[in-house]
Short mmCIF file of C-alpha atoms in Angstrom, two decimals:
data_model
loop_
_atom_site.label_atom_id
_atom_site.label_comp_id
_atom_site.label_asym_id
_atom_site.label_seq_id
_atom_site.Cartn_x
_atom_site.Cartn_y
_atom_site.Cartn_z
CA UNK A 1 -6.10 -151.75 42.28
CA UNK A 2 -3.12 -152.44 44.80
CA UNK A 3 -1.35 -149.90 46.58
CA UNK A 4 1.83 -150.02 44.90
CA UNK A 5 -0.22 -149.52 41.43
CA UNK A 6 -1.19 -145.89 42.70
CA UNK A 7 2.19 -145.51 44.33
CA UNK A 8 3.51 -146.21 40.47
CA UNK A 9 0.95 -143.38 38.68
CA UNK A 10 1.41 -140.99 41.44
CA UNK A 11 5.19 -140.98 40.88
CA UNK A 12 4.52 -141.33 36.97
CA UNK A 13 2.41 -138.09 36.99
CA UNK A 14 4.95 -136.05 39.46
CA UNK A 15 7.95 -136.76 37.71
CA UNK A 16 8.04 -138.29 34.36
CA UNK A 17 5.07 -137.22 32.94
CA UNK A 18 5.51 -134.04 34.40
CA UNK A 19 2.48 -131.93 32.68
CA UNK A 20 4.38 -128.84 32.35
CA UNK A 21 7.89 -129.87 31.54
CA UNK A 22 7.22 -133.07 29.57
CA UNK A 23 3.64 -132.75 28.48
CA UNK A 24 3.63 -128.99 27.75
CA UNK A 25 0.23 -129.19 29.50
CA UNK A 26 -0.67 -125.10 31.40
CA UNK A 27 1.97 -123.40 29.77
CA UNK A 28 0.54 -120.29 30.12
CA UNK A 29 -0.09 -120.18 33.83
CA UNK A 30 3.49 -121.62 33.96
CA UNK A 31 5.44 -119.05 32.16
CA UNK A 32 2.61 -116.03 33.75
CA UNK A 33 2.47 -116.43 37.23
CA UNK A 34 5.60 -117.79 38.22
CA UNK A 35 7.68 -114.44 39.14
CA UNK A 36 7.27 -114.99 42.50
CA UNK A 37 7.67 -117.84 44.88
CA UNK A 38 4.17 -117.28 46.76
CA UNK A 39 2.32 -116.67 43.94
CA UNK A 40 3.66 -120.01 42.30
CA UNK A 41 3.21 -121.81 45.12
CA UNK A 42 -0.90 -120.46 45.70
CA UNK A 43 -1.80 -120.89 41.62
CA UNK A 44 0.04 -124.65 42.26
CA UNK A 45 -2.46 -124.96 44.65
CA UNK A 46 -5.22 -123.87 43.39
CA UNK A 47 -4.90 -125.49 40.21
CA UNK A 48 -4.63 -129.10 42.41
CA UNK A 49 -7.65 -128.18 44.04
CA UNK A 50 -9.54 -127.60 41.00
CA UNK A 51 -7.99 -130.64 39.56
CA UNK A 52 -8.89 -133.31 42.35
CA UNK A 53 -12.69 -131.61 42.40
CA UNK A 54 -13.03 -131.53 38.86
CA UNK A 55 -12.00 -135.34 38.35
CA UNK A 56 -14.41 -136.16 41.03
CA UNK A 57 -17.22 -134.49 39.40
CA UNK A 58 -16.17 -135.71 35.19
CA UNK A 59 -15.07 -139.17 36.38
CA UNK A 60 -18.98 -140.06 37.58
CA UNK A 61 -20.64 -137.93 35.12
CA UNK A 62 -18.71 -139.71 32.20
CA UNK A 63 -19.45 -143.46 33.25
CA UNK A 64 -22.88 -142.65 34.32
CA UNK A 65 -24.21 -139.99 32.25
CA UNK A 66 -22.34 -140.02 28.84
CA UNK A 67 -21.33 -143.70 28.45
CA UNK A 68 -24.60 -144.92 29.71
CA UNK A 69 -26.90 -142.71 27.07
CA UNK A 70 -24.22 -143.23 24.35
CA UNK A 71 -23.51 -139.14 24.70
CA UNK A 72 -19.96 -139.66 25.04
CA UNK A 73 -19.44 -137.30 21.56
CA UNK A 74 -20.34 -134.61 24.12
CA UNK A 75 -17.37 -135.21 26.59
CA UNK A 76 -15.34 -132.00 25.46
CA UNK A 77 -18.47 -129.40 25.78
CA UNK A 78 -19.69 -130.97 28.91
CA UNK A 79 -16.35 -130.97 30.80
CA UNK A 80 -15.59 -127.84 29.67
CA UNK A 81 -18.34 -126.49 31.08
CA UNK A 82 -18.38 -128.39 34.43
CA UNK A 83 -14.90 -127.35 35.12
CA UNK A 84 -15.90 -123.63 34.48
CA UNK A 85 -18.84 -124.04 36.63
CA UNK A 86 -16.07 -125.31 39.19
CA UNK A 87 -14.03 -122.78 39.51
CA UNK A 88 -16.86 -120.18 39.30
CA UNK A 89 -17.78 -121.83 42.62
CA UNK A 90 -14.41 -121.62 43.84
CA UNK A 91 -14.20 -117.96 43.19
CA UNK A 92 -16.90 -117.07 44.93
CA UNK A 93 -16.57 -119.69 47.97
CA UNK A 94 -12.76 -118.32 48.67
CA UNK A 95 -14.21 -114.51 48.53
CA UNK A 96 -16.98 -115.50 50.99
CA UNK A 97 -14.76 -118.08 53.12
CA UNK A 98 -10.56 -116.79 53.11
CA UNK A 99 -10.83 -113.50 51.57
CA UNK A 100 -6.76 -112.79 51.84
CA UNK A 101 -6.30 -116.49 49.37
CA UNK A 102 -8.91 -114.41 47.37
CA UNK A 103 -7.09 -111.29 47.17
CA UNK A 104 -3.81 -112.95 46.13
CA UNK A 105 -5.37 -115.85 43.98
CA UNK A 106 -8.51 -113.93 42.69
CA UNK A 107 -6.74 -112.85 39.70
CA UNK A 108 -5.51 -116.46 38.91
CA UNK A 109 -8.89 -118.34 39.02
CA UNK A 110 -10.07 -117.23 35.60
CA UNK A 111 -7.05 -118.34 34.05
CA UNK A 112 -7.81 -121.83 35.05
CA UNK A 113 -10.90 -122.06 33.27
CA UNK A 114 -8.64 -121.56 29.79
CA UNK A 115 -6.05 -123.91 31.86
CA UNK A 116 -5.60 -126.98 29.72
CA UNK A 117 -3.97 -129.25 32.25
CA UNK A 118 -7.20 -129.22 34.04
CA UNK A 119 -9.57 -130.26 31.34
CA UNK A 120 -6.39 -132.22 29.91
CA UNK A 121 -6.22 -134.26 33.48
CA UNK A 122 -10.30 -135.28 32.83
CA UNK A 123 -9.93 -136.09 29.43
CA UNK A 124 -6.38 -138.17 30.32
CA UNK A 125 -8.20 -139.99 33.29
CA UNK A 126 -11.06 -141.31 30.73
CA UNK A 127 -8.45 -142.15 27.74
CA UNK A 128 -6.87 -144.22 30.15
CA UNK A 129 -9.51 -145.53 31.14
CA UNK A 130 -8.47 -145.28 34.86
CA UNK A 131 -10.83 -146.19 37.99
CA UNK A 132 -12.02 -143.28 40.15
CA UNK A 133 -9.55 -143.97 42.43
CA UNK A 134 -6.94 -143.85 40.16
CA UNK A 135 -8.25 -141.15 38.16
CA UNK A 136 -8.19 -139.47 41.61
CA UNK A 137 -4.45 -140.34 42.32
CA UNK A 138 -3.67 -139.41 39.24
CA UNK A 139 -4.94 -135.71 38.82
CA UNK A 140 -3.16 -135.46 42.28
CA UNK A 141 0.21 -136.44 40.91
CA UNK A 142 -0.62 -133.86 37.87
CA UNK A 143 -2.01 -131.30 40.39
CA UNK A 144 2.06 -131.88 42.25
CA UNK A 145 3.71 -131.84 39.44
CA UNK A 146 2.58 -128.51 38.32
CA UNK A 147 3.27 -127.25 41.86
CA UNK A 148 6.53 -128.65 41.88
CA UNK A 149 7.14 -127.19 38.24
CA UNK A 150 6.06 -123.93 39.42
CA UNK A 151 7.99 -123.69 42.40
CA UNK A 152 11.03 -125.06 40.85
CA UNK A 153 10.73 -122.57 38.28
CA UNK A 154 10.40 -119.20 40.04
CA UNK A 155 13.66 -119.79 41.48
CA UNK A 156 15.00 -119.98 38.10
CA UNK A 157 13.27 -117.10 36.72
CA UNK A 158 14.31 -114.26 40.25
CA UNK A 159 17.96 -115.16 38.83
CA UNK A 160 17.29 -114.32 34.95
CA UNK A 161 15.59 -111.44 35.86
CA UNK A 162 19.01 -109.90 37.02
CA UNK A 163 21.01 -111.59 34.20
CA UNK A 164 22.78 -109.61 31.52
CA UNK A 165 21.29 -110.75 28.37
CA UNK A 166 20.68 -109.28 25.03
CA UNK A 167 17.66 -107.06 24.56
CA UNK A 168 16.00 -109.19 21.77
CA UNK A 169 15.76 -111.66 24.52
CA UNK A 170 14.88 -110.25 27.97
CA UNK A 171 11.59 -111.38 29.20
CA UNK A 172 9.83 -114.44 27.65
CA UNK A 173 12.23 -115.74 25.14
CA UNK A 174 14.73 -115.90 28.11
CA UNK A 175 12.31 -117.67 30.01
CA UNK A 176 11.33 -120.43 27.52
CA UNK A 177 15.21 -121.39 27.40
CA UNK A 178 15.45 -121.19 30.88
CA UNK A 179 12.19 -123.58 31.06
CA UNK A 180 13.58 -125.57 28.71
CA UNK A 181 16.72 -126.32 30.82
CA UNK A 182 14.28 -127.48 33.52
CA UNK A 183 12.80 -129.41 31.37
CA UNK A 184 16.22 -131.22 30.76
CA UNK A 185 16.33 -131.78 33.90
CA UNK A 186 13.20 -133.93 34.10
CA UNK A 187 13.79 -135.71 31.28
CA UNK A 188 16.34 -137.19 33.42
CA UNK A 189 13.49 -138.74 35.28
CA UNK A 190 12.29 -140.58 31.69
CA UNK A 191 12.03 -144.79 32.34
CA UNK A 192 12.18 -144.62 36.15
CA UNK A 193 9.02 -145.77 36.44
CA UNK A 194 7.68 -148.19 34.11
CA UNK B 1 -7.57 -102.33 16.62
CA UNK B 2 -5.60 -100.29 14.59
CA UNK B 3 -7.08 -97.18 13.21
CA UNK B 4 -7.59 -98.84 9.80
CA UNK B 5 -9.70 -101.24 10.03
CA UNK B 6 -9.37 -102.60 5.80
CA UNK B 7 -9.96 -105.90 5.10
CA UNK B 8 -6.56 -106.86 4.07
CA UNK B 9 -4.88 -105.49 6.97
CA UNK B 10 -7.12 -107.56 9.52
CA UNK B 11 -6.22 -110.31 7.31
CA UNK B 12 -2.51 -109.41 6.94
CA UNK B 13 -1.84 -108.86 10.63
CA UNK B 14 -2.04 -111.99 12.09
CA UNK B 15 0.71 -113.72 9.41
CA UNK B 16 3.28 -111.15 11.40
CA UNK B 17 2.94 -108.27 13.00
CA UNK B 18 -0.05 -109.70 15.10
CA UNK B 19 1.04 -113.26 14.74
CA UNK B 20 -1.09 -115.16 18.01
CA UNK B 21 2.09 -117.55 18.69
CA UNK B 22 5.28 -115.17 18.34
CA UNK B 23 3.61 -111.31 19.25
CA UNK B 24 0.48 -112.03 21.10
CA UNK B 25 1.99 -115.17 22.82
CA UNK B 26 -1.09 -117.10 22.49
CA UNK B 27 -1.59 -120.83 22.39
CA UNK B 28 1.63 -121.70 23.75
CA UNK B 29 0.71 -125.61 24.79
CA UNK B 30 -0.41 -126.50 21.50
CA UNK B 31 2.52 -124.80 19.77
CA UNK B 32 4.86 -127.00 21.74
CA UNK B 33 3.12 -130.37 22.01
CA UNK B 34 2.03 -130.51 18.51
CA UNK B 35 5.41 -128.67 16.95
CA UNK B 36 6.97 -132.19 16.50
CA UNK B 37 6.57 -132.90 12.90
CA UNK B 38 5.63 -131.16 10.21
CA UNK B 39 2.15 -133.26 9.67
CA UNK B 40 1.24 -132.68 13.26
CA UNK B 41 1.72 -129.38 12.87
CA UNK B 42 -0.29 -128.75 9.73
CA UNK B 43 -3.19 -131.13 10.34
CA UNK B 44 -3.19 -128.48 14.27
CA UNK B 45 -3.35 -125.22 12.47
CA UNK B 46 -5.38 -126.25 9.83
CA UNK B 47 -8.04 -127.73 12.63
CA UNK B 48 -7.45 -124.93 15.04
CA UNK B 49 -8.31 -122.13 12.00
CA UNK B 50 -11.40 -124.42 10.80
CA UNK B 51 -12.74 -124.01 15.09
CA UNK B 52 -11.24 -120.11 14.44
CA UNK B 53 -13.06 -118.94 11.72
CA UNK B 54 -16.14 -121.35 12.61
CA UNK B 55 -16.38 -119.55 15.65
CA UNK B 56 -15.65 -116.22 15.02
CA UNK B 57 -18.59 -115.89 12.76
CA UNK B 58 -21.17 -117.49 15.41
CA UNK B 59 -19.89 -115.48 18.02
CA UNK B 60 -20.21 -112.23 15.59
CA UNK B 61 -23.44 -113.49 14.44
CA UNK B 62 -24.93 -113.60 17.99
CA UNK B 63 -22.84 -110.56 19.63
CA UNK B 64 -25.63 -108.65 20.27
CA UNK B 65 -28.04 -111.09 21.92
CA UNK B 66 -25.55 -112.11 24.72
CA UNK B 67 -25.58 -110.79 27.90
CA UNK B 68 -22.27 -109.61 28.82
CA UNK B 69 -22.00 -110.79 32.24
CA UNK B 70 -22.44 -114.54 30.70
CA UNK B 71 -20.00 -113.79 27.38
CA UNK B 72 -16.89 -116.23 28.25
CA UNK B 73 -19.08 -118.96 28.92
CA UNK B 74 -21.49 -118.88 26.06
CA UNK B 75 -18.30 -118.33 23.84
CA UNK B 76 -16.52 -121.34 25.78
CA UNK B 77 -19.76 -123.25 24.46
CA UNK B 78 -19.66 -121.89 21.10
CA UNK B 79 -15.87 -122.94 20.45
CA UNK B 80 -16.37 -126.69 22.30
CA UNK B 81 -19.28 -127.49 19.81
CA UNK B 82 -16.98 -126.44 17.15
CA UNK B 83 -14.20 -128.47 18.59
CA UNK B 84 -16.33 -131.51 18.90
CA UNK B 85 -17.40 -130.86 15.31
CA UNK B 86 -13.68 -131.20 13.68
CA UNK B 87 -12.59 -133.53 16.26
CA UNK B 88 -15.21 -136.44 14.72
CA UNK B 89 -14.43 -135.14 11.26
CA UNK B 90 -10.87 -135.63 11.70
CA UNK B 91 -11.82 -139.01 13.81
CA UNK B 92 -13.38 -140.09 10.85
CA UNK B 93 -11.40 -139.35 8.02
CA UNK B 94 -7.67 -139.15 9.19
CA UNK B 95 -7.40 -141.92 11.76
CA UNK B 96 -3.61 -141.49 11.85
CA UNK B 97 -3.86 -137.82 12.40
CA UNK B 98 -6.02 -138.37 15.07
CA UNK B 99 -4.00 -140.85 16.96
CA UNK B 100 -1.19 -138.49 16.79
CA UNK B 101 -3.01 -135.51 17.89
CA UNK B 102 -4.33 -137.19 20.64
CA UNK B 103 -5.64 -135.18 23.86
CA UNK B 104 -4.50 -132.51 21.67
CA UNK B 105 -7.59 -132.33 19.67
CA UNK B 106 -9.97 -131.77 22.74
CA UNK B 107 -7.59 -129.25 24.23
CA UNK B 108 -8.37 -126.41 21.06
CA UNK B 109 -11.45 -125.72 22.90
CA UNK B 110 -9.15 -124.20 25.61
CA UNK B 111 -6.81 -122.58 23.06
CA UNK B 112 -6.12 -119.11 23.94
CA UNK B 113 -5.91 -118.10 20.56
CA UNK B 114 -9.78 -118.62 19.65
CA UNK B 115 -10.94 -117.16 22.38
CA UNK B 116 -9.02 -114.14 22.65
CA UNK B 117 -9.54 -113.38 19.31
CA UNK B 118 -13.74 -113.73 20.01
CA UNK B 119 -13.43 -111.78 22.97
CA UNK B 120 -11.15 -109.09 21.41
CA UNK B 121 -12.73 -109.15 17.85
CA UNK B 122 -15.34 -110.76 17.22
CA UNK B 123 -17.38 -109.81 19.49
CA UNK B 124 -17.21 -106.17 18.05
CA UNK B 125 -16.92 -106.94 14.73
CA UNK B 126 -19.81 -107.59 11.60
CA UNK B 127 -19.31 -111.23 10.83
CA UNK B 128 -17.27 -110.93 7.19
CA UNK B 129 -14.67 -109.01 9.12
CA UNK B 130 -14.27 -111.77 11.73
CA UNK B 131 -14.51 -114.61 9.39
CA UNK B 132 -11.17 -112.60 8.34
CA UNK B 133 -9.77 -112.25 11.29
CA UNK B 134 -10.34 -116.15 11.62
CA UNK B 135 -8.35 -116.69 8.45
CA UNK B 136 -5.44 -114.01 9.30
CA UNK B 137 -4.89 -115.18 12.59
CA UNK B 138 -5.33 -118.75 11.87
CA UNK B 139 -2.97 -118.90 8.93
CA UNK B 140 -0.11 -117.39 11.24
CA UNK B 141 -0.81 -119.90 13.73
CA UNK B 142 -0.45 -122.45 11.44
CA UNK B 143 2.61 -120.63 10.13
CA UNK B 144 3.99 -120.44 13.18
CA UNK B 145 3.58 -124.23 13.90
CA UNK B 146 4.74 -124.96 10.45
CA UNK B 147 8.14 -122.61 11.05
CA UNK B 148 8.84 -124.34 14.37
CA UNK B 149 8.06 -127.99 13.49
CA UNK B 150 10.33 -127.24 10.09
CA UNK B 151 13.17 -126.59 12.65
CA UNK B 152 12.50 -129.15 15.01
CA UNK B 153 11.83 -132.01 12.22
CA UNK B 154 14.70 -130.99 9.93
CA UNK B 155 17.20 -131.28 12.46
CA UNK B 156 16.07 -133.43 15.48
CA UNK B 157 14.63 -135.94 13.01
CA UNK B 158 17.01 -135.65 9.71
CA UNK B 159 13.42 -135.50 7.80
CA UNK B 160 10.93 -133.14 6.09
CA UNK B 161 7.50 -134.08 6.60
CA UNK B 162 8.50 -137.43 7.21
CA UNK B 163 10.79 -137.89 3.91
CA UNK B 164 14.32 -138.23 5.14
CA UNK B 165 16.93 -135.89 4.01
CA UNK B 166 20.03 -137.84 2.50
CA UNK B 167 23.34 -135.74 4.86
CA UNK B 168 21.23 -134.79 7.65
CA UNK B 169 19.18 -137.96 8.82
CA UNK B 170 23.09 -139.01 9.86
CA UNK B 171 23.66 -136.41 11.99
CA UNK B 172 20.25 -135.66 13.90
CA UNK B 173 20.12 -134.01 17.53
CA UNK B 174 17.27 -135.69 18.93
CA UNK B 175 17.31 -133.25 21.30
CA UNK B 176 15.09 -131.04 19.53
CA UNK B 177 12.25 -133.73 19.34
CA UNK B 178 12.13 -133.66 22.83
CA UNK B 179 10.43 -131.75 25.67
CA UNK B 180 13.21 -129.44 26.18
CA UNK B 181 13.76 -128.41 22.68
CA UNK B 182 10.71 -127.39 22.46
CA UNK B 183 11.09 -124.58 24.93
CA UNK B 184 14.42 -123.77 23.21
CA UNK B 185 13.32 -123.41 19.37
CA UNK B 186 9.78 -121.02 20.98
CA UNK B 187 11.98 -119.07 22.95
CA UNK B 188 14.38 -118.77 19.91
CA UNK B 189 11.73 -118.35 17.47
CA UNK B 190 9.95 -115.07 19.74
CA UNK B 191 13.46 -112.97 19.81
CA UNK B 192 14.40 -113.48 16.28
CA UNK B 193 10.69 -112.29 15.22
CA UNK B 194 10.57 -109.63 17.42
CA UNK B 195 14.51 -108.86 16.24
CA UNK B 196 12.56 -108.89 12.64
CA UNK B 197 9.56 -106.43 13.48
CA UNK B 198 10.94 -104.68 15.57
CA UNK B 199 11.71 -101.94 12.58
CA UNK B 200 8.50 -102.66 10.63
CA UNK B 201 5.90 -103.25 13.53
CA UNK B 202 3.73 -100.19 14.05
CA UNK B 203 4.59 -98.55 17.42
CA UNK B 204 3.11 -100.67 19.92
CA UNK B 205 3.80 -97.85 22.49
CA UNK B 206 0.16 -98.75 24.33
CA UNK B 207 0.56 -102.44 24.89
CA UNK B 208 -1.39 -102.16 27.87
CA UNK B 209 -4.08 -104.42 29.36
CA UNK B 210 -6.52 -102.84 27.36
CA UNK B 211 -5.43 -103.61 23.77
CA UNK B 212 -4.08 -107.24 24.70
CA UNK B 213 -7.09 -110.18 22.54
CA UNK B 214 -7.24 -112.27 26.01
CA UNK B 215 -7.61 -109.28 28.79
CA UNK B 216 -11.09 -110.78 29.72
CA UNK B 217 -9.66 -113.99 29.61
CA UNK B 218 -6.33 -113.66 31.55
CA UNK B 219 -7.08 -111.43 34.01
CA UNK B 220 -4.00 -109.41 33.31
CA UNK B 221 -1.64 -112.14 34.47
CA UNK B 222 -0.04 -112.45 30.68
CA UNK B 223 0.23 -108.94 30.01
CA UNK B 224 3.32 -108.50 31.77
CA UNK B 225 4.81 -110.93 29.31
CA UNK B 226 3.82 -109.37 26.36
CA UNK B 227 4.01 -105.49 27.62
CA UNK B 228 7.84 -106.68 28.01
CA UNK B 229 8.05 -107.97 24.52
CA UNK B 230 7.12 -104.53 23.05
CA UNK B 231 9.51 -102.41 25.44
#
């Protein structure tokens, strides 16, 4: 695979296949943690992290485990559990290693477990049938898209919070419309790249 | 759980009052992704109540032999096999419902819904009361799939369950089968239900941590949502 080919899925996964806004892929970390710009910004992190280790640990284990026994029936149990095995270690190596990312993200980290965008990226890579290296580029692109998303997102949502609105909407129905003008905005971003 | 704890109100409460997509605020990626048409949405909350109530009982069946420290994960286990079960079910006999589907299918195993409601209930419940549970809150999420895909269909797409309505096929918004009107219709959907219960819901004074199905699960990071719902 040339350059320009992961050049084309990075941008793909960033912007028009946006996993938040266009996939509806980790809604609920989406609408939950992004009150605040730092938090957004450390669960967007995080939840690359988890993505670019967890497609380099899947990726292998489907072409040389599953595929090559003919277990690939198992693909949703065993992911599933790799990725919460994953983030398990991640947990516990951020406690041991950069306790303050700990104290602010500790919270977060379970939530990715039940985080579909992650075990959505694994499944996506193998449906595609990408490479690794693509698979790789491509959970990245996913991983900054959902940043991006985030970030984009708790701006939005420190200006609704003062709006005037009516009571029957404060709080999350506000927020889906709001999210759902964002998402208008990406779907400008539909076609760009073939 | 509510002080009465009768059959028919565990198996009333999650059509309304307790619905998982438009009170609890559960399962929010599969409501929008598979809210598109009305086929999608059926053959999604019929699957996701077959994993529900599958699961429910298991978990019930077995609550007393796990350890606690190990619970999510066994119950993550529990609700995959189940998953995997209906996904090559529906692989086999409705190939068109599993093309549209898609990653969809794989993704109930992460579906807050099923395993907030093991945590929550069945994992202190005898097993008929959480195959109940199963059906209650599985029937309102496939209600509440049903009521937004109705909304979105009718009048993005001009058609009901892919028949096409003779005035309104002319004058579609396609807007609503998109992305963003999916966000719009939810967001719609919550305030005019909670506009609804609002009179008839029991007080819902303590929404704390404590009562919310996917405490265990979230880490408290929802909560705020839903403690702001019921203000």
């Amino acid at each position: 695979m040339d350059f320009t080919g992961l050049i084309i899925i990075l941008m793909s996964s960033v912007l028009v296949n946006n996993y938040v806004l266009s996939q509806f892929l980790g809604i609920c970390p989406f609408l939950g943690v992004s009150k605040k710009l730092n938090q957004a910004v450390g669960m967007g992190f995080s939840v690359i992290f988890v993505m670019v280790i967890a497609t380099t640990v899947t990726w292998p284990i489907q072409y040389y485990l599953l595929n090559s026994y003919g277990l690939s029936y198992m693909q949703t149990i065993v992911f599933i559990l790799v990725i919460a095995a994953l983030v398990q270690f991640i947990e516990i190596a951020l406690k041991k290693f950069i306790p303050s990312l700990h104290k602010s993200l500790g919270v977060y980290l379970p939530l990715i477990t039940t985080n579909c965008a992650v075990l959505g990226v694994t499944i996506e890579n193998i449906d595609e049938s990408f490479t690794f290296t693509e698979s790789i580029v491509n959970s990245l692109g996913c991983g900054l898209g959902f940043l991006l998303a985030m970030v984009l997102f708790s701006g939005v949502r420190s200006k609704i919070d003062e709006a005037e609105i009516p009571k029957c909407f404060k709080g999350l129905p506000a927020t889906l419309i709001a999210a759902s003008f964002v998402s208008m905005a990406f779907f400008g971003f539909k076609g760009i790249v073939g | 759980m509510s002080n009465k704890n009768s059959n028919l109100s565990i198996l009333l409460k999650g059509l309304l009052l307790e619905n998982p997509v438009f009170v609890l605020i559960l399962g929010t990626c599969p409501t929008l992704a598979t809210s598109k048409t009305i086929i999608d949405a059926l053959g999604m909350g019929l699957a996701a109540t077959a994993v529900l109530i599958c699961s429910n009982m298991v978990i019930s069946l077995i609550r007393r032999f796990i350890p606690d420290t190990v619970r999510i994960p066994c119950y993550i286990v529990i609700i995959a096999g189940f998953v995997t079960v209906v996904e090559m079910f529906i692989h086999a006999y409705l190939p068109s419902l599993y093309e549209a589907l898609g990653v969809y299918l794989p993704l109930i195993t992460v579906n807050c819904i099923i395993l907030g409601r093991a945590e929550m209930f069945a994992s202190k419940n005898t097993v008929f009361k959480s195959a109940l549970d199963g059906v209650g809150m599985g029937l309102g999420f496939t209600l509440a799939l049903l009521s937004i895909a109705t909304i979105r269909e009718v009048i993005g797409a001009g058609t009901f369950a892919g028949i096409e309505i003779p005035v309104l096929v002319d004058f579609k918004i396609k807007f609503l089968q998109e992305t963003p009107g999916g966000f719009l219709v939810y967001g719609i959907m919550i305030a005019v239900v909670y506009k609804l219960t609002h009179g008839k819901a029991p007080k819902k004074t303590k929404f704390g941590c404590e009562s919310c199905p996917s405490f265990a699960v979230c880490g408290g990071v929802k909560c705020d949502n839903t403690a702001k719902e019921a203000k």
